Every structure is written in structure tokens, then in C-alpha cells.
């Protein structure tokens, strides 16, 4: 997500850590710099998870599970970066920082978040938890105190990305990330490699391209200009899809 924080090209890249077994990484390439972000500028990537996949975290109860995010990262710019968990059901969040120590060098990181005893995730297929990796932010998001404990986001945007370095300050800056894993634990375990077909089936639930339409001619009310197209979904979709 970008709001006036430079211009970026996002690609899948083959630059990966020499250990870990990863084949590709996500690359963010800055092509237009923004060294002086306005107050409301922001830049981050995010992944949103369904509430029905999060019930084991026991959020909103006294037994709420801690969460650990682990990943490999490489960036031109060194310094402090922020990972944020955002509870969309209850408008709550928690943030932790990590440090990129060496420029253009793969580093393995992990950040741990306490369990939240307030506000359960809705048990449905809607958006409940978002994991955000910040790359830059204006004073609207950096002028407070970093929310390292669960708190309401309402009226507290200034606590979301405190200390975040600005990866958009030069068009020579790049950022790579791979091997992201979120787990219910107070420490990281080895990355879980799923079989290709399992990952593919999970992705198809959200989006797919039908590459070879089967067209069946069928007369309609003596007008032969109508055709019937049969498109079978490879897996049940998360929700009723829109088609283009």
C-alpha cells in the first residue's frame, strides 16, 4: 500500500538467502524517491487472514496465544523497521521493531507479539487479522510511542510506525523479503514448506484466471447470437466472485 511515498515496482525475484531453501523473494524497487514524506504518507506491504483460520489463537480470552512472525529480509537501507499486527474486527493493533544491520545482505529476523485478551476474531471468511511490514511513514504514523502492547488504533495512528526508516529516500533503494511465517508461538520454528499443489489450491480460493473457455453454442428464442459458456471453478471460492 502506497500513499505518496515514492514510486515502486514490485516483482518476484530469484535473489534469495543462500540457506533456507527458498526459490524466490518479493522485491520492492524504488524508482522515484520521496526523501521528505508528508504527514499522511505511508508505505507498507500486507497480508490479511480470515477469522475462521485464526480461532486457535483464542484471541479475546485469558488463554490468548502469543504470535511470532519470522522472515528473511535484505535491503539497501539499514536501520529500524516495524512489523504491525492489525485486528480489523476490533480495530486494535500491536507493533514490534527489528533492525536491518547490513546493507544488501540477507538477514533472518523474528518478532514476537503477546496474545490479546481483548476482542475475539469473528469466526467467518471475512478479513480479521492483517500483518503489515512498514517501509516508510509520515508523522501521522510516527510521532507517538510505538504500540508494543495491544491497544486501540482509534485516535492512536501516531503509534503505528514510530522509528521506521524511510526506504523511499533514494531511487537506488531496494527491499527484498521471503520466508514469512506467522505462528502461534513465543519463538520461531523452521519455515514450513508446503507442497506446490497445496499452496496452489489455497491461492485458487481467492483468485484464478480461466485460460481456455469452453463455449457451447445454444439457440435462444430463435436468435442464434447467444452462446452459453461453462466455467467450472477449480476450488470453492472464498466468496461470490466478480468476473471481468
Rosetta silent file (secondary structure, phi, psi, omega in degrees, C-alpha in Angstrom):
SEQUENCE: XXXXXXXXXXXXXXXXXXXXXXXXXXXXXXXXXXXXXXXXXXXXXXXXXXXXXXXXXXXXXXXXXXXXXXXXXXXXXXXXXXXXXXXXXXXXXXXXXXXXXXXXXXXXXXXXXXXXXXXXXXXXXXXXXXXXXXXXXXXXXXXXXXXXXXXXXXXXXXXXXXXXXXXXXXXXXXXXXXXXXXXXXXXXXXXXXXXXXXXXXXXXXXXXXXXXXXXXXXXXXXXXXXXXXXXXXXXXXXXXXXXX
SCORE:     score description
SCORE:     0.000 S_00000001
   1 L     0.000  127.221 -178.246    0.000    0.000    0.000 S_00000001
   2 E  -127.576  131.747  171.661    1.468    3.337   -1.072 S_00000001
   3 E  -128.406   90.823  175.888    0.229    6.845   -0.351 S_00000001
   4 L    58.231   30.325  178.962    2.599    9.356   -1.988 S_00000001
   5 L  -109.807   60.358 -178.329    5.670    7.579   -0.568 S_00000001
   6 L    79.937 -177.035  176.391    7.657    7.401   -3.788 S_00000001
   7 E  -119.956  134.997 -173.573    7.070    5.104   -6.766 S_00000001
   8 E  -130.971  147.599  171.327    7.813    1.397   -6.530 S_00000001
   9 E  -111.745  125.784 -178.087    8.000   -1.630   -8.798 S_00000001
  10 E  -107.259  126.229 -178.272    7.032   -4.925   -7.170 S_00000001
  11 E  -140.729  162.088  167.875    8.342   -8.166   -8.688 S_00000001
  12 E   -89.156  129.999 -171.524    9.065  -11.788   -7.877 S_00000001
  13 E  -124.802  154.887  178.464   12.848  -12.151   -7.765 S_00000001
  14 L   -94.603    2.714  174.237   15.315  -15.060   -7.670 S_00000001
  15 L   -74.581  112.745 -175.645   17.592  -13.232   -5.206 S_00000001
  16 L  -139.078  164.992  174.403   17.224  -15.383   -2.057 S_00000001
  17 L   -60.958  150.358  179.763   19.247  -16.346    1.034 S_00000001
  18 L   -72.488  -20.639  173.534   21.940  -18.951    0.405 S_00000001
  19 L  -116.457  159.418  177.029   20.408  -21.033    3.196 S_00000001
  20 L   114.101  -23.549  175.649   16.758  -21.719    3.867 S_00000001
  21 L    80.478   18.230 -178.286   15.721  -23.449    0.645 S_00000001
  22 L   -87.497  143.570 -178.488   13.750  -20.548   -0.859 S_00000001
  23 L   -96.157  -30.454 -176.398   13.391  -20.228   -4.632 S_00000001
  24 L  -141.980  166.168  174.742   12.060  -16.666   -4.900 S_00000001
  25 E  -137.896  163.997  171.652   11.602  -13.458   -2.942 S_00000001
  26 E   -90.521  123.898  179.934    9.379  -10.391   -3.143 S_00000001
  27 E  -110.591  131.845  172.452   11.384   -7.411   -4.414 S_00000001
  28 E  -112.355  118.005 -175.925   10.395   -3.773   -3.931 S_00000001
  29 E  -113.876  116.042  179.113   12.368   -1.447   -6.222 S_00000001
  30 E   -77.613  123.028 -179.123   12.164    2.298   -5.603 S_00000001
  31 E  -110.976  -18.367  174.318   12.042    4.175   -8.921 S_00000001
  32 E  -137.661  119.792 -172.964   11.030    7.652   -7.690 S_00000001
  33 L   -78.954  157.002  172.688   12.360    8.875   -4.349 S_00000001
  34 L  -142.610   87.849 -175.096   10.493   10.706   -1.591 S_00000001
  35 L   -78.871  -18.103 -178.050   13.069   11.912    0.939 S_00000001
  36 L  -129.389   79.436 -176.818   10.651   14.218    2.782 S_00000001
  37 L   -65.341  142.774  173.703    7.317   12.429    3.262 S_00000001
  38 L   -71.324  167.044 -174.256    4.228   14.461    4.078 S_00000001
  39 L   -55.173  -41.371 -174.085    2.438   13.760    7.353 S_00000001
  40 L   -92.364    4.987  179.852   -0.105   11.358    5.841 S_00000001
  41 L   -71.324  146.750  175.481    2.302    9.465    3.567 S_00000001
  42 E  -154.660  160.142  179.117    2.774    5.758    4.155 S_00000001
  43 E  -153.573  121.714  177.017    4.284    2.688    2.539 S_00000001
  44 E  -159.916  161.939  167.891    3.848   -0.938    3.569 S_00000001
  45 E  -111.538  154.726 -174.761    3.053   -4.419    2.293 S_00000001
  46 E  -147.642  158.105  172.297    0.400   -6.527    3.997 S_00000001
  47 E  -133.770  128.259 -178.881   -1.242   -9.937    4.204 S_00000001
  48 E  -108.807  139.207 -175.242   -4.783  -10.321    5.538 S_00000001
  49 E  -117.238  146.929  179.345   -6.089  -13.527    7.136 S_00000001
  50 E   -76.006  144.833 -179.550   -9.616  -14.862    7.546 S_00000001
  51 H   -61.476  -34.794 -177.872  -11.111  -15.036   11.028 S_00000001
  52 H   -69.320  -14.853  176.200  -12.114  -18.691   10.666 S_00000001
  53 H   -94.034    3.795 -173.368   -8.428  -19.585   10.252 S_00000001
  54 L  -120.798    4.702 -174.532   -7.472  -17.789   13.482 S_00000001
  55 H   -63.922  -26.948  179.967   -9.788  -19.301   16.082 S_00000001
  56 H   -67.738  -13.079  179.229   -6.967  -21.439   17.520 S_00000001
  57 H   -76.393  -15.360  176.978   -5.277  -18.228   18.706 S_00000001
  58 L    56.426   33.888  179.454   -8.011  -17.840   21.366 S_00000001
  59 L   -62.749  140.842 -179.424   -7.877  -14.080   20.981 S_00000001
  60 L    88.184    6.156  177.251  -10.149  -12.250   23.395 S_00000001
  61 L  -123.354  168.387  178.500   -9.763  -14.885   26.118 S_00000001
  62 L   -67.145  -14.701 -178.318   -7.451  -15.264   29.096 S_00000001
  63 L  -102.692   19.832 -176.934   -5.658  -18.032   27.147 S_00000001
  64 L   -53.798  134.424 -176.435   -4.795  -15.878   24.109 S_00000001
  65 L   -82.096  144.016  169.354   -1.747  -17.241   22.253 S_00000001
  66 L   -70.386  156.257  179.982    1.440  -15.316   21.589 S_00000001
  67 E  -126.891  138.424  176.429    2.312  -14.842   17.903 S_00000001
  68 E  -123.485  131.421  174.021    5.714  -14.887   16.232 S_00000001
  69 E  -108.488  123.315  176.973    6.484  -13.568   12.756 S_00000001
  70 E  -121.898  151.472 -175.642    9.731  -14.817   11.216 S_00000001
  71 E  -170.839  165.797  170.960   11.206  -13.906    7.829 S_00000001
  72 E  -108.056  138.428 -176.481   14.320  -13.221    5.776 S_00000001
  73 E  -140.079  147.541  176.661   14.971   -9.632    4.681 S_00000001
  74 E  -143.837  133.694 -177.453   17.501   -7.769    2.565 S_00000001
  75 E  -150.558  151.546  175.326   17.549   -4.014    1.956 S_00000001
  76 L   -67.513  -39.985 -175.590   19.773   -1.278    0.638 S_00000001
  77 L   -96.743  132.559  177.766   18.947    0.944    3.614 S_00000001
  78 L   -92.522  169.803  175.576   19.785   -0.124    7.165 S_00000001
  79 E   125.013 -166.339 -174.387   18.031    0.824   10.383 S_00000001
  80 E   -82.150  136.342  177.242   14.821    0.270   12.344 S_00000001
  81 E  -132.396  157.860 -174.610   11.733   -1.235   10.714 S_00000001
  82 E  -119.211  135.435  167.119    8.263   -2.003   12.048 S_00000001
  83 E  -111.448  133.361 -177.417    6.029   -5.075   11.818 S_00000001
  84 E  -125.906  137.113  168.091    2.414   -4.472   12.865 S_00000001
  85 E  -102.777  126.626 -176.641   -0.474   -6.835   13.608 S_00000001
  86 E  -120.907  115.855  178.549   -3.817   -5.144   12.967 S_00000001
  87 E   -85.750  103.068 -176.077   -7.046   -6.658   14.293 S_00000001
  88 L   -74.263  -24.696 -179.847   -9.665   -5.450   11.805 S_00000001
  89 L   -69.889  -35.086 -173.851  -12.595   -6.931   13.745 S_00000001
  90 L  -120.119    6.100  179.341  -11.903   -4.892   16.878 S_00000001
  91 L    53.497   51.576  178.420   -9.737   -2.035   15.489 S_00000001
  92 E  -125.541  160.319 -179.265   -6.787   -2.993   17.674 S_00000001
  93 E  -154.231  166.110  173.388   -3.088   -3.362   16.928 S_00000001
  94 E  -149.733  146.113 -174.425    0.333   -4.201   18.275 S_00000001
  95 E  -132.285  149.695  171.849    3.770   -3.360   16.814 S_00000001
  96 E  -139.969  152.763  179.961    7.336   -4.568   17.147 S_00000001
  97 E  -106.474  155.223  169.971   10.587   -3.297   15.646 S_00000001
  98 E  -141.083  162.405 -174.688   13.502   -5.106   14.063 S_00000001
  99 E  -118.479  128.495  168.594   16.814   -3.814   12.749 S_00000001
 100 E   -87.752  113.564 -169.890   18.400   -4.281    9.324 S_00000001
 101 L   -89.820  -35.654 -175.154   22.075   -4.210   10.271 S_00000001
 102 L  -126.770  132.061 -179.283   23.941   -4.590    6.956 S_00000001
 103 L   -67.807  139.647  175.620   23.018   -3.119    3.590 S_00000001
 104 L    54.039   40.568 -179.993   22.199   -5.501    0.723 S_00000001
 105 L  -135.570  130.349  178.586   22.718   -8.551    2.937 S_00000001
 106 L   -67.731  130.959  177.822   20.177  -11.260    3.715 S_00000001
 107 E  -133.024  140.159  178.361   19.316  -11.353    7.436 S_00000001
 108 E   -94.906  132.779 -175.784   16.914  -13.626    9.284 S_00000001
 109 E  -129.211  155.203  169.005   14.524  -11.894   11.696 S_00000001
 110 E  -148.306  140.941  177.054   11.785  -12.815   14.141 S_00000001
 111 E  -131.388  139.936 -176.412    9.446  -10.663   16.216 S_00000001
 112 E  -117.502  138.405 -178.632    7.077  -11.903   18.905 S_00000001
 113 E  -119.543  138.589  176.865    3.757  -10.384   19.944 S_00000001
 114 L   -66.244  154.012  173.050    1.859  -11.032   23.161 S_00000001
 115 L   -68.674  152.132 -178.226   -1.569  -12.642   22.961 S_00000001
 116 L  -106.633  116.979 -178.797   -4.527  -10.260   23.126 S_00000001
 117 L   -85.317    1.776 -179.671   -7.106  -10.969   25.832 S_00000001
 118 L  -116.143  128.363  172.017   -9.470   -8.329   24.411 S_00000001
 119 L    81.283  103.526  177.910  -11.658   -8.782   21.322 S_00000001
 120 L   -79.806  152.517  172.160  -12.211  -12.133   19.630 S_00000001
 121 L   -75.480  138.901  176.727  -11.788  -12.664   15.899 S_00000001
 122 L   -66.758  133.740 -176.491  -15.072  -13.185   14.058 S_00000001
 123 L   -87.872   73.715  178.709  -15.427  -16.830   13.029 S_00000001
 124 L  -151.747 -170.934 -176.895  -16.138  -16.315    9.328 S_00000001
 125 L   -92.471   15.589  178.727  -14.410  -15.831    5.962 S_00000001
 126 L   -83.135  172.825  179.845  -14.024  -12.064    6.408 S_00000001
 127 E   -75.043  122.209 -179.064  -10.838  -10.083    6.962 S_00000001
 128 E  -118.382  -51.451 -176.211   -9.781  -10.329   10.611 S_00000001
 129 E  -123.165  130.960  176.608   -6.002  -10.015   11.045 S_00000001
 130 E  -117.079  132.222  174.058   -3.570   -8.094    8.858 S_00000001
 131 E  -101.932  121.305 -176.155    0.218   -8.414    9.080 S_00000001
 132 E  -116.097  134.704  170.638    1.941   -5.214    7.895 S_00000001
 133 E  -110.221  110.352 -177.977    5.592   -4.630    7.029 S_00000001
 134 E   -80.014  142.523  175.383    6.248   -0.880    7.035 S_00000001
 135 E  -117.651  -18.944 -178.881    8.749    0.703    4.614 S_00000001
 136 E  -178.890  154.361 -178.792    8.121    4.379    5.337 S_00000001
 137 E  -164.200  149.239  174.655    5.654    6.719    7.015 S_00000001
 138 L   -85.554 -178.009 -172.712    4.960   10.385    7.717 S_00000001
 139 H   -64.024  -21.968  176.765    4.483   11.996   11.105 S_00000001
 140 H   -57.511  -29.336 -175.357    0.817   10.944   11.293 S_00000001
 141 H  -111.357   -2.304 -172.761    2.093    7.405   11.956 S_00000001
 142 H  -126.799   -1.236 -170.601    5.450    8.073   13.646 S_00000001
 143 L   -91.372    2.188 -178.897    5.029   10.954   16.100 S_00000001
 144 L  -105.889 -141.055  177.767    3.781    8.946   19.093 S_00000001
 145 L  -119.563  127.253 -174.671    5.045    5.983   21.104 S_00000001
 146 L   -55.336  131.114 -176.880    5.297    2.604   19.393 S_00000001
 147 L   -81.714   81.198 -178.944    2.378    0.369   20.446 S_00000001
 148 L   -83.838   -1.533  170.587    4.339   -2.654   21.673 S_00000001
 149 L  -122.847  154.021  179.995    1.265   -3.838   23.635 S_00000001
 150 L   -58.489  134.569 -178.378   -2.211   -4.427   22.225 S_00000001
 151 E  -156.789  165.532  176.281   -4.198   -1.185   22.076 S_00000001
 152 E   -70.096  139.405  175.621   -6.969    0.541   20.164 S_00000001
 153 L   -80.704  -28.142 -176.685   -5.943    2.046   16.827 S_00000001
 154 L   -57.364  121.980  179.225   -8.727    4.649   17.012 S_00000001
 155 L    73.887    7.884 -176.074   -7.179    8.030   17.727 S_00000001
 156 L  -132.152   32.678  179.619   -3.723    6.465   18.019 S_00000001
 157 H   -59.200  -27.987 -177.353   -2.399    6.319   14.450 S_00000001
 158 H   -64.730  -13.092 -176.856    0.759    8.107   15.644 S_00000001
 159 H   -97.930    6.248 -170.782    1.810    4.917   17.470 S_00000001
 160 L   -82.933  -36.298 -171.783    1.820    2.617   14.445 S_00000001
 161 L  -137.477   36.204 -177.552    5.257    3.092   12.825 S_00000001
 162 L   -63.021  127.129  178.929    7.420    5.013   15.309 S_00000001
 163 L    91.967   -4.869 -177.055   11.120    4.758   14.394 S_00000001
 164 L   -64.019  127.572  174.729   10.527    3.428   10.878 S_00000001
 165 L   -72.124  160.894 -178.106   13.339    4.310    8.435 S_00000001
 166 L  -100.541   99.473  178.633   12.380    5.744    5.068 S_00000001
 167 L   -73.227   -7.782 -179.011   13.180    3.215    2.342 S_00000001
 168 L   -94.333    8.485 -172.343   11.809    5.686   -0.212 S_00000001
 169 L   -80.442   -1.955  177.165   14.502    8.337    0.328 S_00000001
 170 L  -151.702  139.752  178.167   16.555    7.237   -2.705 S_00000001
 171 L   -77.697    6.489  172.421   15.682    5.713   -6.060 S_00000001
 172 L   -95.050   -3.086 -176.129   18.660    3.400   -5.537 S_00000001
 173 L   -80.526  135.829  171.868   16.887    1.649   -2.657 S_00000001
 174 E  -127.508  159.258  178.944   15.646   -1.931   -2.965 S_00000001
 175 E  -145.040  127.763  177.445   13.953   -4.199   -0.440 S_00000001
 176 E  -120.326  147.678  175.736   13.602   -7.992   -0.580 S_00000001
 177 E  -149.467  143.455  179.550   11.662  -10.281    1.736 S_00000001
 178 E  -157.332  168.577  175.036   10.971  -14.020    1.750 S_00000001
 179 E    63.967   34.375 -179.477   10.158  -16.933    4.043 S_00000001
 180 E   -74.399  130.039  179.191    7.490  -15.086    6.014 S_00000001
 181 E  -139.406  129.839  175.356    5.839  -17.289    8.627 S_00000001
 182 E  -111.310  127.060 -178.230    3.230  -16.414   11.264 S_00000001
 183 E  -144.395  153.367  177.082    2.723  -18.968   14.032 S_00000001
 184 E   -79.797   93.509 -175.316    1.123  -19.323   17.450 S_00000001
 185 L  -169.791  159.107  174.692    4.310  -19.450   19.477 S_00000001
 186 L   -93.753    2.890  175.327    6.635  -17.334   21.593 S_00000001
 187 L  -153.492  160.832 -175.992    9.535  -18.258   19.293 S_00000001
 188 L   -84.244  146.347  170.824   10.041  -19.131   15.632 S_00000001
 189 L  -110.323  175.035  178.654   10.312  -22.636   14.238 S_00000001
 190 L   -60.001  148.555 -179.683   11.757  -23.702   10.880 S_00000001
 191 L   -61.184  134.526 -179.730    9.820  -22.500    7.853 S_00000001
 192 L   -90.222  108.407  177.722    7.082  -24.935    6.862 S_00000001
 193 L   -85.566  115.645  177.234    7.391  -25.764    3.169 S_00000001
 194 L   -90.809  150.523  175.732    4.038  -26.914    1.823 S_00000001
 195 L   -57.884  150.806 -177.104    3.755  -28.988   -1.380 S_00000001
 196 H   -55.626  -43.281 -175.875    3.199  -26.913   -4.515 S_00000001
 197 H   -66.850  -31.398  177.771   -0.283  -28.316   -5.118 S_00000001
 198 H   -67.742  -46.353  177.212   -1.392  -27.420   -1.573 S_00000001
 199 H   -61.542  -41.306 -178.869   -0.241  -23.811   -1.972 S_00000001
 200 H   -62.222  -44.727 -179.920   -1.845  -23.616   -5.395 S_00000001
 201 H   -61.536  -38.772  178.559   -5.210  -24.828   -4.093 S_00000001
 202 H   -65.364  -40.676  179.734   -5.111  -22.223   -1.325 S_00000001
 203 H   -66.994  -40.461 -176.889   -4.371  -19.433   -3.796 S_00000001
 204 H   -62.519  -21.773  179.076   -7.121  -20.516   -6.211 S_00000001
 205 L   -65.279  -22.036 -177.278   -9.665  -19.966   -3.461 S_00000001
 206 L  -105.941  -31.696 -172.158   -9.086  -16.202   -3.821 S_00000001
 207 L  -164.175  139.176  171.735   -8.201  -15.650   -7.472 S_00000001
 208 L  -158.976  159.135  178.184   -7.693  -17.510  -10.711 S_00000001
 209 L  -113.996  124.455  177.068   -7.617  -16.909  -14.468 S_00000001
 210 L   -84.471  110.982 -169.992   -9.620  -19.163  -16.742 S_00000001
 211 L   -91.395  -15.738 -178.384   -7.261  -19.609  -19.680 S_00000001
 212 L  -141.309   88.267 -177.877   -9.346  -21.780  -22.024 S_00000001
 213 L   -67.833  133.071  173.791  -13.054  -21.012  -22.100 S_00000001
 214 E   -91.830  118.950 -178.830  -15.305  -23.815  -23.288 S_00000001
 215 E  -107.841  127.705  178.141  -18.020  -22.314  -25.480 S_00000001
 216 E  -117.176  121.300  179.888  -21.172  -24.242  -26.230 S_00000001
 217 E   -74.076  132.139  178.979  -23.493  -22.903  -28.914 S_00000001
 218 L  -144.589  119.495  176.433  -27.138  -22.890  -27.885 S_00000001
 219 L   -62.141  146.354 -179.976  -30.045  -21.313  -29.814 S_00000001
 220 E  -139.231  113.587  177.492  -32.169  -18.975  -27.735 S_00000001
 221 L    51.617   47.514  178.535  -35.639  -17.845  -28.771 S_00000001
 222 L    60.729   18.177  178.765  -34.838  -18.361  -32.450 S_00000001
 223 E  -118.512  110.193 -173.176  -31.876  -15.986  -32.081 S_00000001
 224 L   -87.428   17.673  178.697  -28.599  -17.707  -32.799 S_00000001
 225 L   -89.319   -0.773 -179.301  -26.431  -14.825  -31.485 S_00000001
 226 L   -97.367  142.857  174.986  -26.464  -16.216  -27.936 S_00000001
 227 E  -130.506  151.683  175.787  -23.822  -18.572  -26.555 S_00000001
 228 E  -108.762  129.334  179.782  -23.522  -20.416  -23.274 S_00000001
 229 E  -113.235  125.079  179.597  -20.115  -20.514  -21.609 S_00000001
 230 E   -99.950  116.895  177.260  -19.370  -23.154  -18.994 S_00000001
 231 L  -123.140  114.041 -179.714  -16.728  -22.124  -16.450 S_00000001
 232 L   -98.836  126.687  178.353  -16.032  -24.523  -13.601 S_00000001
 233 L   -69.803  137.137 -179.281  -14.209  -23.187  -10.565 S_00000001
 234 L   -68.178  -31.662  175.447  -11.164  -25.314   -9.659 S_00000001
 235 L  -142.773  161.132  173.857  -11.972  -24.972   -5.919 S_00000001
 236 L   -60.777  132.015 -179.432  -14.815  -23.308   -3.989 S_00000001
 237 L   -75.575  155.761  178.302  -14.153  -19.571   -3.904 S_00000001
 238 L   -59.362  -38.880  179.528  -13.891  -17.678   -0.607 S_00000001
 239 L  -150.172  173.479  178.978  -16.898  -15.590   -1.589 S_00000001
 240 L   -58.032  122.597 -173.877  -19.084  -14.912   -4.632 S_00000001
 241 L   -82.526  160.242  166.929  -16.588  -13.732   -7.260 S_00000001
 242 L  -100.945  146.914 -176.870  -16.703  -10.819   -9.642 S_00000001
 243 L  -123.515  144.080  177.938  -15.851  -11.598  -13.264 S_00000001
 244 L  -124.291    0.000    0.000  -14.283   -9.470  -15.967 S_00000001
